[in-house]
C-alpha positions as a LaTeX table, in Angstrom:
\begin{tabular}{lrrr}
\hline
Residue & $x$ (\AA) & $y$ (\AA) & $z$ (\AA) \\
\hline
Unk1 & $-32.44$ & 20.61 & 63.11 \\
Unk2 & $-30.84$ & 23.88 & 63.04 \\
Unk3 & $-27.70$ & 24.53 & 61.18 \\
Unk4 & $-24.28$ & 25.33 & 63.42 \\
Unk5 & $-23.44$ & 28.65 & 63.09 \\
Unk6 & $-21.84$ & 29.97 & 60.39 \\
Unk7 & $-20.84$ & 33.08 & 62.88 \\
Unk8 & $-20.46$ & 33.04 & 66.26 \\
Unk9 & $-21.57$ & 35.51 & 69.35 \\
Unk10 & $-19.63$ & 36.34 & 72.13 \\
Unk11 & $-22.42$ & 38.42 & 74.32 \\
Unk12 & $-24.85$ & 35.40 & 74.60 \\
Unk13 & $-28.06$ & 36.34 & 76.86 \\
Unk14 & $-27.01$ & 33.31 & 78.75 \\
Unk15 & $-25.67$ & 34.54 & 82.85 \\
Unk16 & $-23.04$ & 32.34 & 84.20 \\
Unk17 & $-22.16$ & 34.70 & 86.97 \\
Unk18 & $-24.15$ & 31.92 & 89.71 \\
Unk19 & $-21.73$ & 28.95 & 88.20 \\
Unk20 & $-18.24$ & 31.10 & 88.36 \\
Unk21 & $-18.12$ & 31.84 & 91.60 \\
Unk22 & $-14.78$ & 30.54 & 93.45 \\
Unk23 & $-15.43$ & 29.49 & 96.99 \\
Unk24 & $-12.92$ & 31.87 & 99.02 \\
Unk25 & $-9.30$ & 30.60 & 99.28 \\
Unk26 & $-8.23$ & 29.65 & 102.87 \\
Unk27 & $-7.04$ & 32.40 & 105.32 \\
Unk28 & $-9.89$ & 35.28 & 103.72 \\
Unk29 & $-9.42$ & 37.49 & 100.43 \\
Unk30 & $-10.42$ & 37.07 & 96.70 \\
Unk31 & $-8.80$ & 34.84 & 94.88 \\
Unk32 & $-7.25$ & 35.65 & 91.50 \\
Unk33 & $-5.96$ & 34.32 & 88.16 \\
Unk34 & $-2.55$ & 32.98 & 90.05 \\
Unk35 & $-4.46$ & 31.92 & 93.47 \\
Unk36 & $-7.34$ & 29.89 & 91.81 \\
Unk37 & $-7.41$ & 25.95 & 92.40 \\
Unk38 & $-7.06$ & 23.90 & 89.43 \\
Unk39 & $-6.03$ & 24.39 & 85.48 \\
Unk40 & $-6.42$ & 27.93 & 85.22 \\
Unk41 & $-3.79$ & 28.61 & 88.36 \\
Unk42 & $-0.57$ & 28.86 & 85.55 \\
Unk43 & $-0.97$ & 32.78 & 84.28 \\
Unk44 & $-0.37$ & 32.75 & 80.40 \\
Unk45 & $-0.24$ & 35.50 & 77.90 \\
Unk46 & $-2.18$ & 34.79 & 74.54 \\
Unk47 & $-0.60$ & 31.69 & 73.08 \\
Unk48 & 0.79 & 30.32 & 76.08 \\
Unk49 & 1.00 & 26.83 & 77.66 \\
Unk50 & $-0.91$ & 26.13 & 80.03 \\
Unk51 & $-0.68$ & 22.80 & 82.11 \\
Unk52 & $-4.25$ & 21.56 & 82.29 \\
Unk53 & $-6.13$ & 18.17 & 80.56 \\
Unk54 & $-7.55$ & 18.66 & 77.45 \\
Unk55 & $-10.48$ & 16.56 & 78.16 \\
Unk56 & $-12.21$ & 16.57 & 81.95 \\
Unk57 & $-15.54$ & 16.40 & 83.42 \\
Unk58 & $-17.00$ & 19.51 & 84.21 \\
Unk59 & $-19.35$ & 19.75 & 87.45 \\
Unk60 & $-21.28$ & 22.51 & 89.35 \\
Unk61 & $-18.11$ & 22.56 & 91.94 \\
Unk62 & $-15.48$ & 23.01 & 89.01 \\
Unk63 & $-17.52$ & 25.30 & 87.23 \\
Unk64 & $-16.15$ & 28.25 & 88.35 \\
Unk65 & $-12.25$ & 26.69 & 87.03 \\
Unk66 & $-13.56$ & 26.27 & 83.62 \\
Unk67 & $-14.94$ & 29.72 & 83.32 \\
Unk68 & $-11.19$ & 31.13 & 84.51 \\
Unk69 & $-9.60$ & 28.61 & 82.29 \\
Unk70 & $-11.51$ & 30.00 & 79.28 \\
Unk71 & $-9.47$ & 33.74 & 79.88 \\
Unk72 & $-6.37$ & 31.63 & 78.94 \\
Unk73 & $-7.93$ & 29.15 & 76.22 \\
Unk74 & $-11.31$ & 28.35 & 74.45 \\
Unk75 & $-13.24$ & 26.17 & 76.47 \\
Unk76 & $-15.81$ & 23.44 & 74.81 \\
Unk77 & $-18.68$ & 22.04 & 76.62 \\
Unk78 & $-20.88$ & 19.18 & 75.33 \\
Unk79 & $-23.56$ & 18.79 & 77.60 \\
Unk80 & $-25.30$ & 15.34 & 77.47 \\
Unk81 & $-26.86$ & 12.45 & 79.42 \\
Unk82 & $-25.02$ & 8.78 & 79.73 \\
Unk83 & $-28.51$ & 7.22 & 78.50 \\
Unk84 & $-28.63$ & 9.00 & 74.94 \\
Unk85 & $-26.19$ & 7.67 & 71.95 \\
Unk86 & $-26.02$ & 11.23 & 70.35 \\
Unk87 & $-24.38$ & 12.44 & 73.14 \\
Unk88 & $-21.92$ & 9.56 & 73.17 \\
Unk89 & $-20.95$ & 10.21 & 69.71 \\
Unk90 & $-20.46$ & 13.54 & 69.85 \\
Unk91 & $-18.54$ & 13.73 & 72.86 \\
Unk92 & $-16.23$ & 11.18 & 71.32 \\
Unk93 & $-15.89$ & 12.97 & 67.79 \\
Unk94 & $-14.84$ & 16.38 & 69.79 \\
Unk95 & $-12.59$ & 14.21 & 71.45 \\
Unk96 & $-10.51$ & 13.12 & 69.27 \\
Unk97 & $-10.71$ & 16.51 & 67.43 \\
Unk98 & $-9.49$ & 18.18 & 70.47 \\
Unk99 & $-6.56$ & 15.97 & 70.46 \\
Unk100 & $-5.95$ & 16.64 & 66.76 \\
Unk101 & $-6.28$ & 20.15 & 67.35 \\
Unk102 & $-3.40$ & 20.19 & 69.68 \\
Unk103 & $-4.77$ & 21.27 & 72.61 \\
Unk104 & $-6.17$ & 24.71 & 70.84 \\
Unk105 & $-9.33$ & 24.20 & 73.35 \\
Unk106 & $-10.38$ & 22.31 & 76.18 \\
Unk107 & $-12.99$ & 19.97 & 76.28 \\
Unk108 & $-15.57$ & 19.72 & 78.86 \\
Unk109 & $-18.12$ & 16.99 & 79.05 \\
Unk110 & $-20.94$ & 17.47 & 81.23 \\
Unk111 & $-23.69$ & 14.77 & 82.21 \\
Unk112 & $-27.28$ & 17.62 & 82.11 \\
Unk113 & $-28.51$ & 14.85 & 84.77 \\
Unk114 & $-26.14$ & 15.37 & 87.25 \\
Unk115 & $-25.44$ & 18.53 & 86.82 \\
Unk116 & $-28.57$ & 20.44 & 86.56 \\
Unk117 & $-27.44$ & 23.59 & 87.29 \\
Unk118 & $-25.04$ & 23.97 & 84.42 \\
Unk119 & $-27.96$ & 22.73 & 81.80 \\
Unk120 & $-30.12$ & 25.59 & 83.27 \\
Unk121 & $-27.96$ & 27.82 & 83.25 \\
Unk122 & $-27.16$ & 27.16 & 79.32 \\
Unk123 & $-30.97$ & 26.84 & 78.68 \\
Unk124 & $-30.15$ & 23.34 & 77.26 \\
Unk125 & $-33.78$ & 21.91 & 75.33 \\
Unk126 & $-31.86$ & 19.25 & 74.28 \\
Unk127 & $-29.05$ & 16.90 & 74.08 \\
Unk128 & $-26.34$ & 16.82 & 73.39 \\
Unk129 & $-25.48$ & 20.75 & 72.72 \\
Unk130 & $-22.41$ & 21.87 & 72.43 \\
Unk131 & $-21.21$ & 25.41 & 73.95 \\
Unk132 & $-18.28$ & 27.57 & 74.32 \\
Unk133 & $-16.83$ & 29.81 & 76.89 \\
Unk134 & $-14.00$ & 32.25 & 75.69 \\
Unk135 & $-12.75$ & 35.01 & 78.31 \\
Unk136 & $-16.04$ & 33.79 & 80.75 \\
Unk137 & $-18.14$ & 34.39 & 78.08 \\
Unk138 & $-21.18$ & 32.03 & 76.77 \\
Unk139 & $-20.61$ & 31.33 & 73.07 \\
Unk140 & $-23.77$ & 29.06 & 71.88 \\
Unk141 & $-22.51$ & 26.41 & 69.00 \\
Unk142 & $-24.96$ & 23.40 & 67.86 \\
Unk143 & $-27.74$ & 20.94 & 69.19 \\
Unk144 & $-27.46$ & 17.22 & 68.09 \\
Unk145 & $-24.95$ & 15.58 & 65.82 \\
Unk146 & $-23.23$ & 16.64 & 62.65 \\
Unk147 & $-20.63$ & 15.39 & 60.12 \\
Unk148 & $-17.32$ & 15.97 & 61.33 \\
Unk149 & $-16.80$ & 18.88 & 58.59 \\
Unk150 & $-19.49$ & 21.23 & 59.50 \\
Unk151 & $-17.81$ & 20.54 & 63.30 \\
Unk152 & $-14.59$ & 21.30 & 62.51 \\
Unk153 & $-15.87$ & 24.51 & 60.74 \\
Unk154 & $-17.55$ & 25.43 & 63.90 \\
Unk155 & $-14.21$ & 25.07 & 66.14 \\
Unk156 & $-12.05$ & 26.81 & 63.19 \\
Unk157 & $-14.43$ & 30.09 & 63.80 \\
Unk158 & $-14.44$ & 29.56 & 67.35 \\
Unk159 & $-10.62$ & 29.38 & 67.22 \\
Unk160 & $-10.68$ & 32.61 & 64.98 \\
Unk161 & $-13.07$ & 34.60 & 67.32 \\
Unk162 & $-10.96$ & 33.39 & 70.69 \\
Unk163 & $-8.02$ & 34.63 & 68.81 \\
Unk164 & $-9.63$ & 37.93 & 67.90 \\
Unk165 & $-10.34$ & 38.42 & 71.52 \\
Unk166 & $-6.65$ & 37.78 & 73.18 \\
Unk167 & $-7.70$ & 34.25 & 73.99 \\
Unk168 & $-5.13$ & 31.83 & 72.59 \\
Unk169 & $-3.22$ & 29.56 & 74.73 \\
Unk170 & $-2.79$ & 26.02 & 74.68 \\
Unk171 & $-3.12$ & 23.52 & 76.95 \\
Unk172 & 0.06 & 21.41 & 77.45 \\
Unk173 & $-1.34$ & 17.84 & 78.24 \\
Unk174 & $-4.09$ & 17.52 & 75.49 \\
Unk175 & $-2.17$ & 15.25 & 73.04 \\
Unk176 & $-1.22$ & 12.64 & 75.89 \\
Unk177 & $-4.27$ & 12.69 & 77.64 \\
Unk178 & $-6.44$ & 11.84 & 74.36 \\
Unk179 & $-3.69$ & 8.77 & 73.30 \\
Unk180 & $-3.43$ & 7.48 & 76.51 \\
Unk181 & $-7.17$ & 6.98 & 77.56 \\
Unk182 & $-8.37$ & 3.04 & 77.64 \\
Unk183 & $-10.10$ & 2.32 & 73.93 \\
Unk184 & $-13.86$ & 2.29 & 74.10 \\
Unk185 & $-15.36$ & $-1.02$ & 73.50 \\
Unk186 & $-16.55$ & $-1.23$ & 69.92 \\
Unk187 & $-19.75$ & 0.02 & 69.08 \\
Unk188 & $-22.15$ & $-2.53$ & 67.40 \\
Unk189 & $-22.14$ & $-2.93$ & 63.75 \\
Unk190 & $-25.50$ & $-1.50$ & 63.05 \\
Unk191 & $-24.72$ & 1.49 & 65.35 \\
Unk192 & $-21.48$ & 2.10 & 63.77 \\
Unk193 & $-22.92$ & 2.23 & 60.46 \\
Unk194 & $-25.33$ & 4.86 & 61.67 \\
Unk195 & $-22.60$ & 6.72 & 62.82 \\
Unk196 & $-21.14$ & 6.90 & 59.68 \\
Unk197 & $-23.62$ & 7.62 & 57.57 \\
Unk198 & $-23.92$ & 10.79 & 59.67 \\
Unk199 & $-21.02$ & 11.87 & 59.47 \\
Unk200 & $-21.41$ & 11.72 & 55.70 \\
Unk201 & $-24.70$ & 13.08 & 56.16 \\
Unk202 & $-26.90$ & 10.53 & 54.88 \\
Unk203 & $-29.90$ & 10.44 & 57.64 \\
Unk204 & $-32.02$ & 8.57 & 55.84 \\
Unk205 & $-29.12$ & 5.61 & 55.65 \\
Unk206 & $-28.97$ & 6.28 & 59.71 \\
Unk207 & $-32.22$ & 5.54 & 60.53 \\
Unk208 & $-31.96$ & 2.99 & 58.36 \\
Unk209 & $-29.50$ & 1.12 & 60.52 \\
Unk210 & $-30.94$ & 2.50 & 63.55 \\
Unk211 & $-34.43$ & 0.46 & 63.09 \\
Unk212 & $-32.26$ & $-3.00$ & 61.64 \\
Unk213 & $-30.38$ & $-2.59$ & 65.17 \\
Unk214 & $-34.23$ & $-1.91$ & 67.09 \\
Unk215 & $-35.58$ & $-5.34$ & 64.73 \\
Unk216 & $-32.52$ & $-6.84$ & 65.96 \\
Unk217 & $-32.76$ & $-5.94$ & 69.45 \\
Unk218 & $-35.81$ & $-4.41$ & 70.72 \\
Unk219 & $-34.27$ & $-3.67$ & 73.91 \\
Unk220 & $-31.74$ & $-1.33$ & 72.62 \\
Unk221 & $-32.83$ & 1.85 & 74.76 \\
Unk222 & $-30.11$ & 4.07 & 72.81 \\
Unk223 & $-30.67$ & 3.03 & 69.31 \\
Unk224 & $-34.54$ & 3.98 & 70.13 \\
Unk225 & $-33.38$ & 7.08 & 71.40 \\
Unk226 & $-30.79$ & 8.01 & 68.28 \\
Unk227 & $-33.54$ & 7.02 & 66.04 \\
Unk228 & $-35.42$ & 9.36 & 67.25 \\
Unk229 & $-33.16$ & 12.37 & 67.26 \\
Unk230 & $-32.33$ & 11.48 & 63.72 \\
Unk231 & $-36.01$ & 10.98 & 62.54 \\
Unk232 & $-36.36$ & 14.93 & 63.83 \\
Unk233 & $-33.10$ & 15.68 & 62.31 \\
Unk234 & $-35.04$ & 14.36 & 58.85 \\
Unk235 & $-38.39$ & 16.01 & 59.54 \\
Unk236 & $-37.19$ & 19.51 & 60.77 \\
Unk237 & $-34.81$ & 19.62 & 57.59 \\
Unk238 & $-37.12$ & 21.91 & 55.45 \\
Unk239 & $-35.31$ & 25.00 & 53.46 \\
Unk240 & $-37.29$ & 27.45 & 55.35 \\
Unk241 & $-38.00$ & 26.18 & 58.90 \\
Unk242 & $-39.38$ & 29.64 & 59.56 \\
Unk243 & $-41.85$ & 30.05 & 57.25 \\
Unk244 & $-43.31$ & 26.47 & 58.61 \\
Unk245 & $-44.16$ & 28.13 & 61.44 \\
Unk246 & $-45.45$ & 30.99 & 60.35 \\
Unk247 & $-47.66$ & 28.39 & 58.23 \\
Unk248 & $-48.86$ & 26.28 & 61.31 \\
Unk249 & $-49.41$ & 29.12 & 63.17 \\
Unk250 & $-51.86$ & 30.60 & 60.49 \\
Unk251 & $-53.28$ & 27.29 & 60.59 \\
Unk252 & $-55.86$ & 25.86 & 63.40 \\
Unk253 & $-54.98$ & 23.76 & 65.52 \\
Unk254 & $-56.65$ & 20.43 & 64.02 \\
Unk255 & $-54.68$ & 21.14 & 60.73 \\
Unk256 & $-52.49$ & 18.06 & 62.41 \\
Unk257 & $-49.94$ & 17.57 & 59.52 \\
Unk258 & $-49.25$ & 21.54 & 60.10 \\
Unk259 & $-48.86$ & 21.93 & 63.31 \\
Unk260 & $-46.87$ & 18.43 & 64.11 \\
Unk261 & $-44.00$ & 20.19 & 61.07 \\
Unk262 & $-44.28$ & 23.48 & 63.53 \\
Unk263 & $-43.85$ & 21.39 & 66.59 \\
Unk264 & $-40.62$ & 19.41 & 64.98 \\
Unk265 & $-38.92$ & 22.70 & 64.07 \\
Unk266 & $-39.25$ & 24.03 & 67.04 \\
Unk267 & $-37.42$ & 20.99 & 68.88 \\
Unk268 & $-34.73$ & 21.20 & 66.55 \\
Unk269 & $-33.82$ & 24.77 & 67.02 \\
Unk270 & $-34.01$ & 24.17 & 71.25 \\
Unk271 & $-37.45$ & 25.62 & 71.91 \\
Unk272 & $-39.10$ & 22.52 & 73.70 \\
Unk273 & $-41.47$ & 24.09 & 75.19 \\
Unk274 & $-43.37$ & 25.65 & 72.47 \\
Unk275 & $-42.95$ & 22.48 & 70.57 \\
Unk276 & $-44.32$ & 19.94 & 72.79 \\
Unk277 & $-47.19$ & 22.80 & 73.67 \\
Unk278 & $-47.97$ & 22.76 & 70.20 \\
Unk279 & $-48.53$ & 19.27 & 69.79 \\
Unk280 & $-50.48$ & 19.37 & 73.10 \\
Unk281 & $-52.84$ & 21.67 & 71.65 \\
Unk282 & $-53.10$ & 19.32 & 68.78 \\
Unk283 & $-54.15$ & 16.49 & 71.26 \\
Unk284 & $-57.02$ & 18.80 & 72.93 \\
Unk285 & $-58.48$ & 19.72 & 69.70 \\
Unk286 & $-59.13$ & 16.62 & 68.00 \\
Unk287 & $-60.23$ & 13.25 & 68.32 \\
Unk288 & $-59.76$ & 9.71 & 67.21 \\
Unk289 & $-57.13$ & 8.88 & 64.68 \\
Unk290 & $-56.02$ & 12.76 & 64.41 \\
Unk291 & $-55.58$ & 12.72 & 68.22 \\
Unk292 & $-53.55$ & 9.42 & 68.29 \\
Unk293 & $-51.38$ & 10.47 & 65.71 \\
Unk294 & $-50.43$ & 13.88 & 67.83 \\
Unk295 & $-50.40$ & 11.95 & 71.26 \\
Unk296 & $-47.69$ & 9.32 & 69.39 \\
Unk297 & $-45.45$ & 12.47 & 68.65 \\
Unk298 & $-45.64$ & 13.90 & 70.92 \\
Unk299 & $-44.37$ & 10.42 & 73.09 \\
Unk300 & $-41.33$ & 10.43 & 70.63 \\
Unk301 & $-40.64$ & 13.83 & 71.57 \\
Unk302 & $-40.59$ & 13.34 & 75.02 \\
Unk303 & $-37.45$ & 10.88 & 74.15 \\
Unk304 & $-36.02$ & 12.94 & 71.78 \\
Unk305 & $-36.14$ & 16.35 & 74.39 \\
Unk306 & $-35.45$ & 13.84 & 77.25 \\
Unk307 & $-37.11$ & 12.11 & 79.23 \\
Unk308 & $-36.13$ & 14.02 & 82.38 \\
Unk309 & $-36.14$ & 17.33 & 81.29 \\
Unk310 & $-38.67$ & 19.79 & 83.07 \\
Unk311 & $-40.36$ & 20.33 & 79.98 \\
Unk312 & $-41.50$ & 16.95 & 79.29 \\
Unk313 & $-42.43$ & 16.15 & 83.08 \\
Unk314 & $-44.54$ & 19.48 & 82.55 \\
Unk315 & $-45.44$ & 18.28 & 79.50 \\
Unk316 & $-46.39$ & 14.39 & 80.80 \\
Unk317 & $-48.86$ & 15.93 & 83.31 \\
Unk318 & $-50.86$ & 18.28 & 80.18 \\
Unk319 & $-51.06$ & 15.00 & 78.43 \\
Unk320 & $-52.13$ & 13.10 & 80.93 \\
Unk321 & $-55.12$ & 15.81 & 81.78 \\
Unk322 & $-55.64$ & 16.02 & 78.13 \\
Unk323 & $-56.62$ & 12.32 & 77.71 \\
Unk324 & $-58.77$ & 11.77 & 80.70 \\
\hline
\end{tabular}
């Protein structure tokens, strides 16, 4: 999986102008930074209070308040789906951090399935990903889960680059909101140890304890699922993810040990598409055992990219033609 970013970019290619649109305030004319509904009504200058949650949930009809909000302070979202563990765990690690941060940025979960506007408009492959918005500009972060250092570098540079742009308030009920909310029921022993070992980074250990929970259970839909992202995490991990491209696609396509390493890089850095294409080209042009072990991927993939997303329903149908 790709790294978070060491840097981050302000002028994304990303266009959220369809999402931030206000509907018109009552009685005609535009509305503006004081006559908007919702958090971002209190004008601020930069490191101003602003009374607004520190954690909400973010929907095609509130859109357009976040994106004002994030001319007053950072703005987080984590954009996941209730079915998929990753996207429980990191919505509750940037929770907490956003409490610990003091309100320095506003958290905004959004569920991709019921919101599929906002995961288009991102160009969300995968989930969870977390983005930013600072001044109503899209500010890509990370795909999956990391250790809680390597996230708290990432909101230390987004902190810096708000700053650097005149973006620096805080809002005023983060710290209450976060200790107040009911305690989450405890998550199961062998998912908990997962969870730890990556935040310590140890995938191996997490997949570990992902396939215990599986023998344990095997109904557990979202240790099947974590396991999965992980397993890609572990796979897509090479030093050079570029030149294993550049190797598969010198390669033909029944070279299936080359082309399934192509396929997981590509995952991992967000391109689904080309991925799961790849390993569908693996699956037209070979047969028996070779073909299995693409069509298998290429199954896990579909769970790791999501099961819903338009790229694996396109991709469903290829396979489907593919086999018979």
């Amino acid at each position: 999986m790709s790294q978070p970013p060491s840097h981050l970019n302000l002028h994304g290619a990303v266009d959220l102008s369809s999402l931030a649109r206000p509907a018109a305030p009552a009685g005609g004319g535009a509305p503006g930074p004081a006559g908007a509904r919702g958090p971002a009504s209190a004008p601020t200058g930069a490191g101003g209070a602003i009374d607004a949650p520190v954690v909400v949930d973010v929907t095609q009809e509130t859109f357009a308040e976040t994106v004002q909000l994030s001319t007053q302070v950072p703005v987080v979202l984590v954009l996941g789906a209730s079915w998929a563990e990753p996207s429980t765990q990191l919505g509750d690690l940037l929770e907490r951090l956003a409490g610990e941060y003091g309100g320095r940025f506003q958290l905004g979960r959004v569920d991709v399935e019921a919101n599929p506007q906002i995961a288009a408009a991102f160009q969300v492959q995968s989930v969870p990903t977390a983005v930013a918005v600072i001044g109503g500009q899209p500010v890509p972060l990370f795909q999956g889960v990391y250790p809680e250092a390597q996230v708290r570098q990432v909101l230390d540079e987004l902190l810096r680059v708000a700053a650097q742009s005149g973006v620096a308030g805080v809002v005023s009920g983060a710290v209450e909101e976060v200790e107040e909310a009911p305690e989450e029921p405890p998550l199961p022993p062998l998912h908990a140890e997962a969870l730890d070992a990556i935040d310590r980074g140890d995938l191996p250990a997490a997949a570990d304890a992902y396939r215990r929970a599986i023998e344990e259970n095997p109904a557990d839909e979202e240790a099947k699922a974590a396991l999965g992202q992980v397993e890609l995490m572990i796979r897509a991990s090479a030093d050079d993810p570029a030149a294993v491209v550049a190797a598969a696609d010198a390669a033909p396509a029944t070279d299936v040990a080359a082309q399934l390493a192509a396929a997981d890089v590509e995952i991992a850095s967000g391109q689904a598409s080309a991925g799961l294409e790849r390993v569908l080209r693996v699956v037209r042009a070979t047969r028996d055992e070779d073909r299995e072990t693409a069509r298998l991927r290429l199954l896990e993939l579909f769970e790791v990219v999501g099961p819903t997303a338009p790229e694996v329903m396109t991709a469903r149908r290829a396979l489907a033609s593919a086999l018979y």
